[in-house]
Structure formats: C-alpha cells, structure tokens
Coordinates of C-alpha atoms in Angstrom, one line a residue:
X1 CA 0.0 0.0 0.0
X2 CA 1.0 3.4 -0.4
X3 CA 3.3 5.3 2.5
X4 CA 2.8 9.1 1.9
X5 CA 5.6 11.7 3.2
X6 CA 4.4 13.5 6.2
X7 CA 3.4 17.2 5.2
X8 CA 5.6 19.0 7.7
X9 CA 3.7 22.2 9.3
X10 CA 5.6 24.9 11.7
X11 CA 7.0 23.2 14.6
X12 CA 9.3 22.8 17.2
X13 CA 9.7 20.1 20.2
X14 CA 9.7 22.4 23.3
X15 CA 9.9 21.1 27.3
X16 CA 6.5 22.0 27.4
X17 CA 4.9 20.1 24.9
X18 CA 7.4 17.1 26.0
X19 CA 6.3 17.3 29.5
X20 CA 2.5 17.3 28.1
X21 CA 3.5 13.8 26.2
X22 CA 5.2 12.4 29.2
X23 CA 2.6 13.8 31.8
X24 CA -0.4 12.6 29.7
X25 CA 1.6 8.9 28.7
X26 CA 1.3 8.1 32.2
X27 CA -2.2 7.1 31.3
X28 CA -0.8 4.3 30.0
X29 CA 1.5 3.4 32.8
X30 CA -1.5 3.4 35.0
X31 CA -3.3 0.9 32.5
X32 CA 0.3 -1.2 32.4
X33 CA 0.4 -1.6 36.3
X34 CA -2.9 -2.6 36.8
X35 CA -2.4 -5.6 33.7
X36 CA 1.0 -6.6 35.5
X37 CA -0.3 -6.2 39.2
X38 CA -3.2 -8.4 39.6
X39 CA -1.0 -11.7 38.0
X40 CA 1.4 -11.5 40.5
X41 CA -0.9 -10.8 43.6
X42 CA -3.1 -13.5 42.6
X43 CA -0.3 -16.0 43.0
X44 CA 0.9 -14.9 46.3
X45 CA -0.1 -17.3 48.7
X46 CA -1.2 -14.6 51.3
X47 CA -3.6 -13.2 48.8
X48 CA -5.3 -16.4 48.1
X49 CA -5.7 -17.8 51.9
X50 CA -7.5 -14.7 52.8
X51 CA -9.7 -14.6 49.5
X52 CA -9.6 -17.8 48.0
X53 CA -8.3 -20.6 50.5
X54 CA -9.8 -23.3 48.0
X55 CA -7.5 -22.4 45.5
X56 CA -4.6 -22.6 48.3
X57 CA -5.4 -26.0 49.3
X58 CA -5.2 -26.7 45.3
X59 CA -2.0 -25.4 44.9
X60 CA -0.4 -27.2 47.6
X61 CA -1.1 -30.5 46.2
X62 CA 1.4 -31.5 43.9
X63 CA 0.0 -34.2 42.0
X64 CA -2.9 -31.5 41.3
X65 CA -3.2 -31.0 37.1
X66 CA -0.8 -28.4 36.2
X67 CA -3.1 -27.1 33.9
X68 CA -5.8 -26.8 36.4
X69 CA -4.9 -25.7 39.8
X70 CA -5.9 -22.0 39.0
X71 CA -9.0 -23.0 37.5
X72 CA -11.4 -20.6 39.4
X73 CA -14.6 -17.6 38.2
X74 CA -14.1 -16.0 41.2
X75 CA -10.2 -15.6 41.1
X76 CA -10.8 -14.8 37.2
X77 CA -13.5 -12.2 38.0
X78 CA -10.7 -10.4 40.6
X79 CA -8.6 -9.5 37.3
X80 CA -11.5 -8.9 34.5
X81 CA -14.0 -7.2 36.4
X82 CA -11.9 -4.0 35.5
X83 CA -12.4 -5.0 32.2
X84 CA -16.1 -4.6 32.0
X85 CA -16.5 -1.7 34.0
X86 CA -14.1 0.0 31.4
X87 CA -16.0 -1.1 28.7
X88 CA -19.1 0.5 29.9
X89 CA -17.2 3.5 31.1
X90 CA -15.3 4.0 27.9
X91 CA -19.0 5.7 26.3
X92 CA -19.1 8.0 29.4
X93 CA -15.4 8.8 28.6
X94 CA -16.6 9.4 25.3
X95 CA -19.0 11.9 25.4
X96 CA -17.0 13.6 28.4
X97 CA -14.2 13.9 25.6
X98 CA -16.5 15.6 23.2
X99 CA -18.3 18.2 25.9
X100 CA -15.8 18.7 28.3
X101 CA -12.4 18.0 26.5
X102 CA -9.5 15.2 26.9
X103 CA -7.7 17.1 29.4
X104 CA -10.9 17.0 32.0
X105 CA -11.4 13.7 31.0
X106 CA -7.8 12.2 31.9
X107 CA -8.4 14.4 35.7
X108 CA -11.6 12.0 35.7
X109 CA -9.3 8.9 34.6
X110 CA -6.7 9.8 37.5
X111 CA -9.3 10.4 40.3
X112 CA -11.0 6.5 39.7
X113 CA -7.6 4.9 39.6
X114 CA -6.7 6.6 42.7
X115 CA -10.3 5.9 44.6
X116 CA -9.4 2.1 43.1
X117 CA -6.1 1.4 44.8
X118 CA -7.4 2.7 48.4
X119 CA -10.1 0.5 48.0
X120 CA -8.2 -2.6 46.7
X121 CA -5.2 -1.8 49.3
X122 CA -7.7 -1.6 52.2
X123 CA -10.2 -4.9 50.7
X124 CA -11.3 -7.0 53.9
X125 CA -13.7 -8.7 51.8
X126 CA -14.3 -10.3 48.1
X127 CA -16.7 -7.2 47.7
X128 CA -14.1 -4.7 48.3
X129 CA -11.7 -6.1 46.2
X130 CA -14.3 -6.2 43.5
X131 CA -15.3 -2.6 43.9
X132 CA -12.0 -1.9 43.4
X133 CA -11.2 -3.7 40.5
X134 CA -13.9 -1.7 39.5
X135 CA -12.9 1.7 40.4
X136 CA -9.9 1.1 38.3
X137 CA -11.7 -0.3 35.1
X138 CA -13.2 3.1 34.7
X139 CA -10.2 5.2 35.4
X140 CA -8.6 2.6 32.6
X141 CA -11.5 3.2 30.7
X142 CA -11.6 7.0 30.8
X143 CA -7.7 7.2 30.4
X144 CA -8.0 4.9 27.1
X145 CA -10.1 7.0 25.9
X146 CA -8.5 10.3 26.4
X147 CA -4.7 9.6 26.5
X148 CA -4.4 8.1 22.8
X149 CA -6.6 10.4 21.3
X150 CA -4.9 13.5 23.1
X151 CA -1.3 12.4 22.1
X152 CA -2.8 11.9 18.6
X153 CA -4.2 15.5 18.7
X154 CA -1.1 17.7 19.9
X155 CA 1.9 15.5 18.0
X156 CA 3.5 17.2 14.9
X157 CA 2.5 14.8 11.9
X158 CA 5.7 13.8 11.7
X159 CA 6.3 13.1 15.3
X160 CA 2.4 11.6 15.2
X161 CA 3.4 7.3 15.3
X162 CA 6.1 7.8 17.9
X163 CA 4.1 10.1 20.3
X164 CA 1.0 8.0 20.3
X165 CA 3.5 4.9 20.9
X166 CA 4.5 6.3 24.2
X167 CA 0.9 5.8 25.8
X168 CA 2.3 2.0 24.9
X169 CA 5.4 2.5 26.1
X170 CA 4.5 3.6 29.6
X171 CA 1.7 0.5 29.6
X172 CA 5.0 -1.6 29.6
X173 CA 6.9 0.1 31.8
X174 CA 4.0 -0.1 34.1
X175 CA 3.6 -3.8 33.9
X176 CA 7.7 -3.8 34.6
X177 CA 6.8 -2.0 37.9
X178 CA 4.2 -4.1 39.1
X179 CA 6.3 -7.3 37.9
X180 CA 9.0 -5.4 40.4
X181 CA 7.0 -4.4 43.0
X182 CA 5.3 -8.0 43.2
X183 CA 8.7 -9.7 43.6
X184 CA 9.5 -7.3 46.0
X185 CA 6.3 -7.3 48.1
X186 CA 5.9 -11.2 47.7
X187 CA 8.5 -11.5 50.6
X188 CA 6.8 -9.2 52.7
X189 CA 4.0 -11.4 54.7
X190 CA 1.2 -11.5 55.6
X191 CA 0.4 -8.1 53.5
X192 CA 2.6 -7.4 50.5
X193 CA -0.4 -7.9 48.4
X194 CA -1.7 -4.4 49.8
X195 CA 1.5 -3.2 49.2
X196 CA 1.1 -4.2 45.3
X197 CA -2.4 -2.8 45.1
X198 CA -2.2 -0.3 46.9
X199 CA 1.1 1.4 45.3
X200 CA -1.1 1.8 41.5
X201 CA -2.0 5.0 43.4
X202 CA 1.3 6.6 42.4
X203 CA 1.0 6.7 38.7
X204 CA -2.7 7.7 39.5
X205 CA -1.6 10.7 41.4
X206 CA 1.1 11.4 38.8
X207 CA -1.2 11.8 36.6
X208 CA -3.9 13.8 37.9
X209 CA -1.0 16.4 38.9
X210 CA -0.6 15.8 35.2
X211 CA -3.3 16.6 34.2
X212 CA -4.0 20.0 36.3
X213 CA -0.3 21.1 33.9
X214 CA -1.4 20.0 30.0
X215 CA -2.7 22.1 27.4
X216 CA -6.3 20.8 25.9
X217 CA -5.9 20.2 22.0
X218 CA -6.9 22.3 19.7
X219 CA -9.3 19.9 17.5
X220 CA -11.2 19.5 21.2
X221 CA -10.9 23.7 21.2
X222 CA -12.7 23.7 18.0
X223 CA -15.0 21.3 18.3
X224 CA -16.5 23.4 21.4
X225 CA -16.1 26.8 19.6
X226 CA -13.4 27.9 20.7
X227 CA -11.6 29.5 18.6
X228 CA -9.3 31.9 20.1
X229 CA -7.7 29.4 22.6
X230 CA -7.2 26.3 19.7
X231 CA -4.9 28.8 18.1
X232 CA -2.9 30.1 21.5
X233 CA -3.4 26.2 22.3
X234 CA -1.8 25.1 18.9
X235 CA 1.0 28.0 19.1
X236 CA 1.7 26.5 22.6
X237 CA 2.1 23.0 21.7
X238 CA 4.2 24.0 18.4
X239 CA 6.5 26.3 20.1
X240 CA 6.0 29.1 17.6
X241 CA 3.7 31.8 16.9
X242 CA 3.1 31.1 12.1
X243 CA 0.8 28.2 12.6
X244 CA -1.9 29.7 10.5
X245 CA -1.5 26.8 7.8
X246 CA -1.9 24.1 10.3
X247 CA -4.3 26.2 11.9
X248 CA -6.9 26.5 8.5
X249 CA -7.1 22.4 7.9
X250 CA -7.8 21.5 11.9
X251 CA -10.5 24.5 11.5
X252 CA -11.6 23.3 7.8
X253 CA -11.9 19.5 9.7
X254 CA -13.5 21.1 12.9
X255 CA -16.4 22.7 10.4
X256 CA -16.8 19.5 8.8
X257 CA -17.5 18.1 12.0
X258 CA -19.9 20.5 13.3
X259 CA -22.5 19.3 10.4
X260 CA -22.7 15.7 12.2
X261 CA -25.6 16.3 14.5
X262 CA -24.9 12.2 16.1
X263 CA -21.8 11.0 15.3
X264 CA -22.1 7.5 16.9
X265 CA -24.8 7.3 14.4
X266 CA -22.4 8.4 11.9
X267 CA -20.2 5.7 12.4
X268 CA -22.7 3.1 11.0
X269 CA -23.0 4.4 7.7
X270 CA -21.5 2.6 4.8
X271 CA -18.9 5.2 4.1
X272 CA -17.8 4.8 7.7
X273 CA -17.5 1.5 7.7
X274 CA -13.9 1.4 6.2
X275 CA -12.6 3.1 9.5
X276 CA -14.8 1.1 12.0
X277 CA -14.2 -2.5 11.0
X278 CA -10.3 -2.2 10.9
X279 CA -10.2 -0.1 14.7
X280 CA -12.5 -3.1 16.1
X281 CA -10.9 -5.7 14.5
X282 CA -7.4 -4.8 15.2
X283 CA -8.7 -4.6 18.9
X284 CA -10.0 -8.3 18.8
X285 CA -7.3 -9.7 17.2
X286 CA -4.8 -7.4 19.7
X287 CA -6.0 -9.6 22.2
X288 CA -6.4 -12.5 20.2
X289 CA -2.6 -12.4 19.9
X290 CA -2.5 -14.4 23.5
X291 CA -0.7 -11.4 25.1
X292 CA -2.7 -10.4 27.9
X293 CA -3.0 -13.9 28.9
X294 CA 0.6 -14.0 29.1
X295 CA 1.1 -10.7 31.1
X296 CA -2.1 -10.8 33.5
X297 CA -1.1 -14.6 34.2
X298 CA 3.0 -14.3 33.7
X299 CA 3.4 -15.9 37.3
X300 CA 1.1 -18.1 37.4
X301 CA 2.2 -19.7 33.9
X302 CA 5.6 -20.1 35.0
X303 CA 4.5 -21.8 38.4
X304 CA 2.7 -24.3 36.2
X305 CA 5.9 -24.3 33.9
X306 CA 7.2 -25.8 37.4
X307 CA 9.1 -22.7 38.6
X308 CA 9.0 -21.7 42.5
X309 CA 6.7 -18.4 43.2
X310 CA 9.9 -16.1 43.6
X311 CA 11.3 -17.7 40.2
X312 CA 8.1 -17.0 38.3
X313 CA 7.9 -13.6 39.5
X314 CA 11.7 -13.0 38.5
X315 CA 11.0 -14.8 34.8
X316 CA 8.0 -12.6 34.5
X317 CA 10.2 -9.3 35.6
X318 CA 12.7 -10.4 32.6
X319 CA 9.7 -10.4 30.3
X320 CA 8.8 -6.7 31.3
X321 CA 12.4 -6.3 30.6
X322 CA 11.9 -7.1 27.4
X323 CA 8.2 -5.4 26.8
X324 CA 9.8 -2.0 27.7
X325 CA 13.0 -2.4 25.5
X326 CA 11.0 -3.4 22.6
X327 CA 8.6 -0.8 22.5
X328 CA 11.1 1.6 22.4
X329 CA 12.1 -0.1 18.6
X330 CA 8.3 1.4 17.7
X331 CA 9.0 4.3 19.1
X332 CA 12.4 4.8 16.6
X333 CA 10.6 2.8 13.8
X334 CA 7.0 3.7 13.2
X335 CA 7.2 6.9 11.4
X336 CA 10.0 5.5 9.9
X337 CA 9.1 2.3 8.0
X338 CA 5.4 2.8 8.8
X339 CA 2.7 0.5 10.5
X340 CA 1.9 -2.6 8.5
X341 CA 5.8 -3.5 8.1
X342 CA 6.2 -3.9 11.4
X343 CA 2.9 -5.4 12.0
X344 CA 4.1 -7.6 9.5
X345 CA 7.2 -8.8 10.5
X346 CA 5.6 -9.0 14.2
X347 CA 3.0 -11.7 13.4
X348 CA 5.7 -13.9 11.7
X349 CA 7.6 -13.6 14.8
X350 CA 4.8 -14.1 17.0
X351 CA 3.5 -17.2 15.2
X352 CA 6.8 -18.9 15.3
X353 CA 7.1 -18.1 19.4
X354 CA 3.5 -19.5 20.0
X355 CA 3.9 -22.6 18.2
X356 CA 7.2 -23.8 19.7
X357 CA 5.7 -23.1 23.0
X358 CA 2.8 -25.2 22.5
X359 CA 4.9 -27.8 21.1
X360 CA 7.1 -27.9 24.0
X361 CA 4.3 -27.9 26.7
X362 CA 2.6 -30.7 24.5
X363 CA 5.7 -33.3 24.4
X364 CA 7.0 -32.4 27.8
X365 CA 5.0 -31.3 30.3
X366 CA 2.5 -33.7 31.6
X367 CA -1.0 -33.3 33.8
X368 CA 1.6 -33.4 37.1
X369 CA 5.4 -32.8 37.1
X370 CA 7.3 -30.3 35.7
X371 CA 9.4 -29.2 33.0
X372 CA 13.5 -30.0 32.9
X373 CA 15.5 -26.4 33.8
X374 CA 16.2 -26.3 29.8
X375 CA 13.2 -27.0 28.4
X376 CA 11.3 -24.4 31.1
X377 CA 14.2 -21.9 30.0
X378 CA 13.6 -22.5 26.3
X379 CA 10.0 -21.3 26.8
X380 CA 11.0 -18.5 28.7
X381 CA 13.3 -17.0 26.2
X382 CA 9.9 -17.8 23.5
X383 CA 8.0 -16.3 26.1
X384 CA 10.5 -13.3 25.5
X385 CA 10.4 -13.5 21.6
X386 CA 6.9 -13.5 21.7
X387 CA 6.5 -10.2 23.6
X388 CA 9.2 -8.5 21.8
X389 CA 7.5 -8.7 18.4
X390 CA 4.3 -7.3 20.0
X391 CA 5.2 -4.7 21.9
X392 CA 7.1 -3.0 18.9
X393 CA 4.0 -3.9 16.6
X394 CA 0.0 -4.8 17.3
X395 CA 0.7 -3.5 21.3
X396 CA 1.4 0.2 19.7
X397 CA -0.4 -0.1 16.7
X398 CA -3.8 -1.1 18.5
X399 CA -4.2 2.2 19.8
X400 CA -2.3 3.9 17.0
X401 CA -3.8 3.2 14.1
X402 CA -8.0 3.7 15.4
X403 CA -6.5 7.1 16.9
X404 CA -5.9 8.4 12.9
X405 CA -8.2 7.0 10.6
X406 CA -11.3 8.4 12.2
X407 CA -12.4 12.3 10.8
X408 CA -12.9 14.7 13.7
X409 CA -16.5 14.6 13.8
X410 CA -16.3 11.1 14.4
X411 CA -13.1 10.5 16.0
X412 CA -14.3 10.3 20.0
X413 CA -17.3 8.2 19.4
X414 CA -15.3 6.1 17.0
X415 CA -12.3 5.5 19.7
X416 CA -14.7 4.9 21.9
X417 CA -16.3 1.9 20.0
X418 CA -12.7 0.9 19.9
X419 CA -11.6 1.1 23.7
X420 CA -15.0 -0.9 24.6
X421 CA -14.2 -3.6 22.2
X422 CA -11.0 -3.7 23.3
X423 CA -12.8 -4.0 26.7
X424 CA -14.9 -7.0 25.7
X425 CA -12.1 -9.0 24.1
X426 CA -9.9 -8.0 27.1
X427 CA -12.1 -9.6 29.5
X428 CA -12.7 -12.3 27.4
X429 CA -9.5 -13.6 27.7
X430 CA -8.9 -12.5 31.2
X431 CA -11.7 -14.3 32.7
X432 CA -11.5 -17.3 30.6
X433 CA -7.6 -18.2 30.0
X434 CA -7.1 -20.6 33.3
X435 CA -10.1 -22.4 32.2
X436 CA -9.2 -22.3 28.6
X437 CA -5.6 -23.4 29.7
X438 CA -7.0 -26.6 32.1
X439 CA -9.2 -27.3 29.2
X440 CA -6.6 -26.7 26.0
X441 CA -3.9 -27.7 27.8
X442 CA -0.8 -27.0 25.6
X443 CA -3.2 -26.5 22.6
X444 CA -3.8 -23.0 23.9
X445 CA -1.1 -22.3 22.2
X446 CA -2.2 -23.3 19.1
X447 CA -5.5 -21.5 19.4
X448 CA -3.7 -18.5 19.6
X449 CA -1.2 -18.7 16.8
X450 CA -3.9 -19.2 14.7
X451 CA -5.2 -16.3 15.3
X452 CA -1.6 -14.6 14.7
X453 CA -1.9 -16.3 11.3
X454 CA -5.1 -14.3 10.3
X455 CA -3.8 -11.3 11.6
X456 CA -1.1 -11.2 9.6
X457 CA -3.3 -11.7 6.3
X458 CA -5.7 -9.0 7.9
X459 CA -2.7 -6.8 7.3
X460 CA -1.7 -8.0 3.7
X461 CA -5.0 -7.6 2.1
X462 CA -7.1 -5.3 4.4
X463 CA -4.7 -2.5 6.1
X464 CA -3.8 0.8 4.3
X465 CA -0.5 2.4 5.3
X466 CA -1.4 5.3 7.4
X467 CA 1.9 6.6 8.2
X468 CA 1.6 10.5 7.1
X469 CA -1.5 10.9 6.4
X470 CA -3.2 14.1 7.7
X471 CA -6.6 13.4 9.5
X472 CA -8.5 15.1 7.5
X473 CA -7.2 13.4 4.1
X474 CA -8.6 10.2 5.2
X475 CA -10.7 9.4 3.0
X476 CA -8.9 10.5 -0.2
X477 CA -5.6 8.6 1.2
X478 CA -6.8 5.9 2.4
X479 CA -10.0 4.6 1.3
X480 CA -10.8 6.1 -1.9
X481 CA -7.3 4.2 -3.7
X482 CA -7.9 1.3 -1.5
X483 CA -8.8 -1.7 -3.9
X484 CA -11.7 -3.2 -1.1
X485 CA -12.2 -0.1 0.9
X486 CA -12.7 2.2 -2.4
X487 CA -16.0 0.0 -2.7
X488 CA -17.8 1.7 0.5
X489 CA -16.7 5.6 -0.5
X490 CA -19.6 7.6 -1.8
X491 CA -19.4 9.4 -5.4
X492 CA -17.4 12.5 -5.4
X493 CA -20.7 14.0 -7.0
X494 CA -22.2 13.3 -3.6
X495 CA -20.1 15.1 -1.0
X496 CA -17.2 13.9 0.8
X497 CA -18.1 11.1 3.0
X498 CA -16.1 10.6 5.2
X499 CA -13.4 13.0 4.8

C-alpha cells in the first residue's frame, strides 16, 4: 500500500509540549500496572488464603493438574472485572471527551484509579476487592479514551506514530513495575499484596498532577467553539507563533465536523464502515494475539511451567524487561518504516514463538510434574520472543492506528467503540484463560497462533498504510485508492463522506 511523506507544518519540540506527552503517557503506565499487578498478587499465597483458600489447598497439592490448579470464576472475575466496567465507562469517557475536553477527562481517569487502589489496598472482603477492580476499570477506561486520542491530537505529523506509541510505552513500563513491586512485596508477609495494590495509586496521582499542567488540544478547542484558545493552544504545543496553515485544515476538519448532529450514528453508515471495522478488528485480534493472557497470568504460567513463586515472578520481571525495551524499537521505527511492516514482520515472529511453545508444553509437560531447567528456559526465552514482536508492533499499533483513521466529527465516538471492544475482548480472555488453559492444555497455544496467522493476512489484504497521512485526508488517502475499501466511498458528486 501506499506510504505518503508527512506534510511538515511549523513546529518545534519544546519542554513544554514534551512534558504534556510524558505527563499525559502516564495514562498508559496506570493501565500497564494494573495488567501486570493483579497476576502476580493472585499467585501470592497470602492473597489467596484470605480470598480464596480453595485455590490454596489446590496449589499445595502436587500431583494436582498443572493445567488446572488455577481454574477458578471467582479468582478470574478479581482481574477482569476492571475490564467490564471499562467497557461500559469507555462511552461515558466518550462523550466527556466531546463536551468537556480530553484534558478533563484524563483528571476524571486519574481520580478513579486513585479511589481504586485505596479500596483494593484496604479490601477486607471479596466485595471490596471487587469494587476496586472496578474503580480502576473506569479510570482505565476514561484514560483509554483520552490519552491516545490527546497524544494523537497535539503531535507534529511527523512526530504523530512515535508520540502515540508512548501511551504503549508507559503501559509496559508499568507492567515492569508491578512485575518489580510483586517480587518485592511477595516476601513481605502477611500483606505485601496491599502493598502491590495499593502502590497503583502513584502513577494515579502522577497523573492527575498531570493533568491540572497539559494544554487541551486544539481539535477538542474547535470542536467546542473555541476559537481563540485552539490557536494560543496550537502555538503553545508548536512552540511558535506562524501556525496559520496548520491552523486553516484543523478548523476546515473542525467545520466538517460540526454538520454531524450524532456522530455514533455516523459511524454506521457505509462510508464509515472502512474506518470502524479495521479499529475493532485490530482490537479483537490485539487480544487474540494471547498477550494479555501471558502478562495478566506471567506468574502463574511459569509456576505451572514448574518454577517456585519467587522464580516465576523474577521470569515474569525479565519479560517486562523485554516489553519496555522493545517498545522503544516502535517508538524509533514507526514513522519510519510505517505500520503494517512492522505489524508484518511482528506476526511472523509471533507465530513462530506461540507454536514452539505449545509444542514444547505438548511433548513435555505432563498433567503433574514439571518441566526440565532447559526446556522451562527455552519457553521463557519464546515467552521473551513472543513479547518482543508485540510490543514494537499490534501493542502500539492497536491504539495507534484507530486514533488516525477516524475524521474529527467522528473520532471520539469512534475510539470509543474501539476502547470498549478492546474492553470486551480483554475480558474475554482474562476471565476465561485458566479455564481455557485446564481445558486446551498445551493446545492454547495453538488456538492463539492461529489467530496470529489471520492477523497477519488482515494486514496483507485489508490494512492501508497510514503513516503521514493528515486526519483530514482520510478518505482521499486511504479509502478512496484502496482496492476493497474504495468499494464503501460515496461518489465524489455526492459530497465527501467521510473525509
């Protein structure tokens, strides 16, 4: 597909608009915490003989089915109940995006996260722990909403991959600190589960300081009408005062969006279709890639890979190692090769990891006993390949790519549809991957690299490049020269569609 040359407006990277990228990212630090947190917690033995002393008994047994031993609803509903209360509070997000602005929003995002860790930290009973897995599924799903759309918004065109990556990048540094802070609080007894909870209220209050310090965007600015502060806004974020050219297309695409009356209604017409299959699908098959089942459940896999508790949680630290490192190649890469090469590569990668795992769990490790040192090393370091290739591809480019292919008038309402699927599929495999996994057994594996396979043929025949292309050229980029895609584009004689 065609890769088109940024168009390059009047810019410069100030400490300002850097803090406002860094301030806002920790959005995504908040989000990676909370995935890395709850897998570690819910294999420390303190944790589950004050909330689930069944599964305790289980584990103790060793001739119990290594597959099985975490099979429980009520330890699965501990980690995805966030997950549904941010899909439901991803509309909410939504519309508080369009009315009151990202920046408001991500103050709202900061506030739940914070209300979720005191009440996780201080949980007495399965309730509590539930409301607070709660409490921080809609601060995820208010700060998924607003963080990728905001970077998206104030980045330079062709700054615009590397900055949205960062809301990725800090989701894996976040699951680094909660892999550290799990190894470091599983030796502190009988509360260092508290400790682990409770500390996801320091990227929470980093944020909400945050967010009292960044600018709103100017598309946001425009879309309320007002005028006057989207240009100081845009001058602020550019670091100089001749931004009039930039200026005239954000105002030309805020106009274009002031003529859609319902844009969630918008988004099911057939010339929006285009833009709202690939967001959603890209989401499902994000998840579908088996990587949230490996980071929510990093310690638990490698117990039932045979490794003690304090060896799982240091294997699962090495793969946040590697989660962190690797983003940073999408950072350095993105704008520079574009999206679907790297998607590309990534699933070819990602296939190979998956099926060399399953093959390895299916010839050597049994219902009870464990694997040899090698072999349980061997899947570590595929464990490692595996997360590599997705955090410098589908991790990043699930947020990225939905964040640019909607117009402005539908570009909230559209992410949103995007952040609750991602939701949906999120849970999915949260609450059913230690059933799937005592069901499957090592064919789990294999469930999920075929998924990789379609993914990667998603790309080949359905993906445009997007990689410099303005917002509001869209439809004239993207869809209209796209062989399938050019199919749902009105007639020119008809208006513009979508662009």
């Amino acid at each position: 597909m065609t890769s088109y040359e940024p168009q390059i407006y009047n810019s410069k990277i100030t400490g300002y608009v850097f803090a406002c990228w860094i301030l806002a990212a920790f959005g995504g630090l908040m989000f990676g915490y909370d995935i890395g947190i709850s897998g570690g917690v819910t294999g420390m033995d303190d944790f589950l003989i004050k909330f689930f002393p069944k599964i305790h008994e289980r584990k103790l047994h060793a001739s119990e089915n290594n597959y099985c031993k975490y099979d429980d609803q009520m330890l699965q509903l501990f980690t995805s109940s966030l997950y549904l209360a941010a899909l439901v509070s991803s509309f909410f997000a939504s519309k508080a995006c369009t009315v009151l602005g990202r920046k408001p929003t991500i103050l709202m995002a900061s506030t739940f996260f914070i209300a979720g860790a005191i009440f996780s930290a201080a949980a007495e009973a399965k309730w509590m722990l539930i409301l607070g897995r709660i409490l921080f599924g809609v601060g995820v799903g208010f700060g998924n909403e607003a963080v990728p759309l905001f970077l998206t918004e104030i980045a330079p065109i062709q700054h615009r991959g590397a900055v949205n990556v960062l809301f990725q990048l800090f989701v894996t540094i976040g699951i680094l600190i909660a892999n550290l802070v799990n190894y470091a609080t599983g030796m502190i007894h009988p509360n260092g589960w508290r400790i682990s909870l409770g500390l996801a209220a320091v990227p929470g209050a980093i944020l909400f300081i945050g967010s009292l310090i960044i600018t709103e965007t100017p598309p946001n600015l425009l879309e309320r009408g007002k005028v006057t502060e989207a240009k100081e806004a845009l001058k602020k974020i550019r670091g100089v005062e001749d931004v009039e050219e930039e200026f005239e297309q954000i105002v030309a695409a805020a106009e274009q969006g002031k003529l859609v009356k319902k844009p969630f209604r918008k988004l099911f017409l057939k010339s929006a279709f285009p833009a709202l299959f690939i967001s959603n699908i890209i989401q499902v098959f994000q998840q579908f890639t088996g990587i949230n089942a490996i980071m929510f459940y990093a310690p638990v896999l490698f117990q039932t890979l045979g490794f003690k508790t304090d060896a799982s949680l240091l294997s699962s630290v090495i793969t946040g190692l590697v989660n962190v490192g690797s983003t940073f190649v999408a950072v350095f890469l993105v704008d520079k090769f574009g999206r679907r090469k790297l998607l590309l590569q990534a699933s070819v990668q990602m296939f190979i990891s998956q099926v060399a795992i399953g093959a390895i769990l299916l010839t050597h490790l049994k219902d009870s006993g464990t694997l040899d040192k090698g072999m349980a090393a061997l899947v570590v370091i595929l464990v490692c390949t595996f997360v590599m290739s997705f955090a410098w591809s589908w991790g990043p480019m699930g947020w990225l790519i939905p964040s640019e292919i909607y117009p402005i008038e539908t570009r909230s309402s559209g992410f949103a549809v995007a952040v609750s699927t991602n939701m949906v599929f999120t849970f999915v495999i949260a609450q059913a991957f230690l059933s799937m996994m005592c069901h499957l057994k090592a064919y789990i594996f294999f469930f999920f690299s075929a998924w990789i396979l379609a993914m990667g043929l998603f790309v080949v025949f359905l993906l445009p490049e997007t990689k410099g292309v303005p917002i509001h050229l869209v439809e004239e980029r993207l869809w209209r020269q796209h062989p399938v895609w050019k199919k749902f584009m009105p007639s020119t004689d008809h208006g513009n569609g979508m662009a």
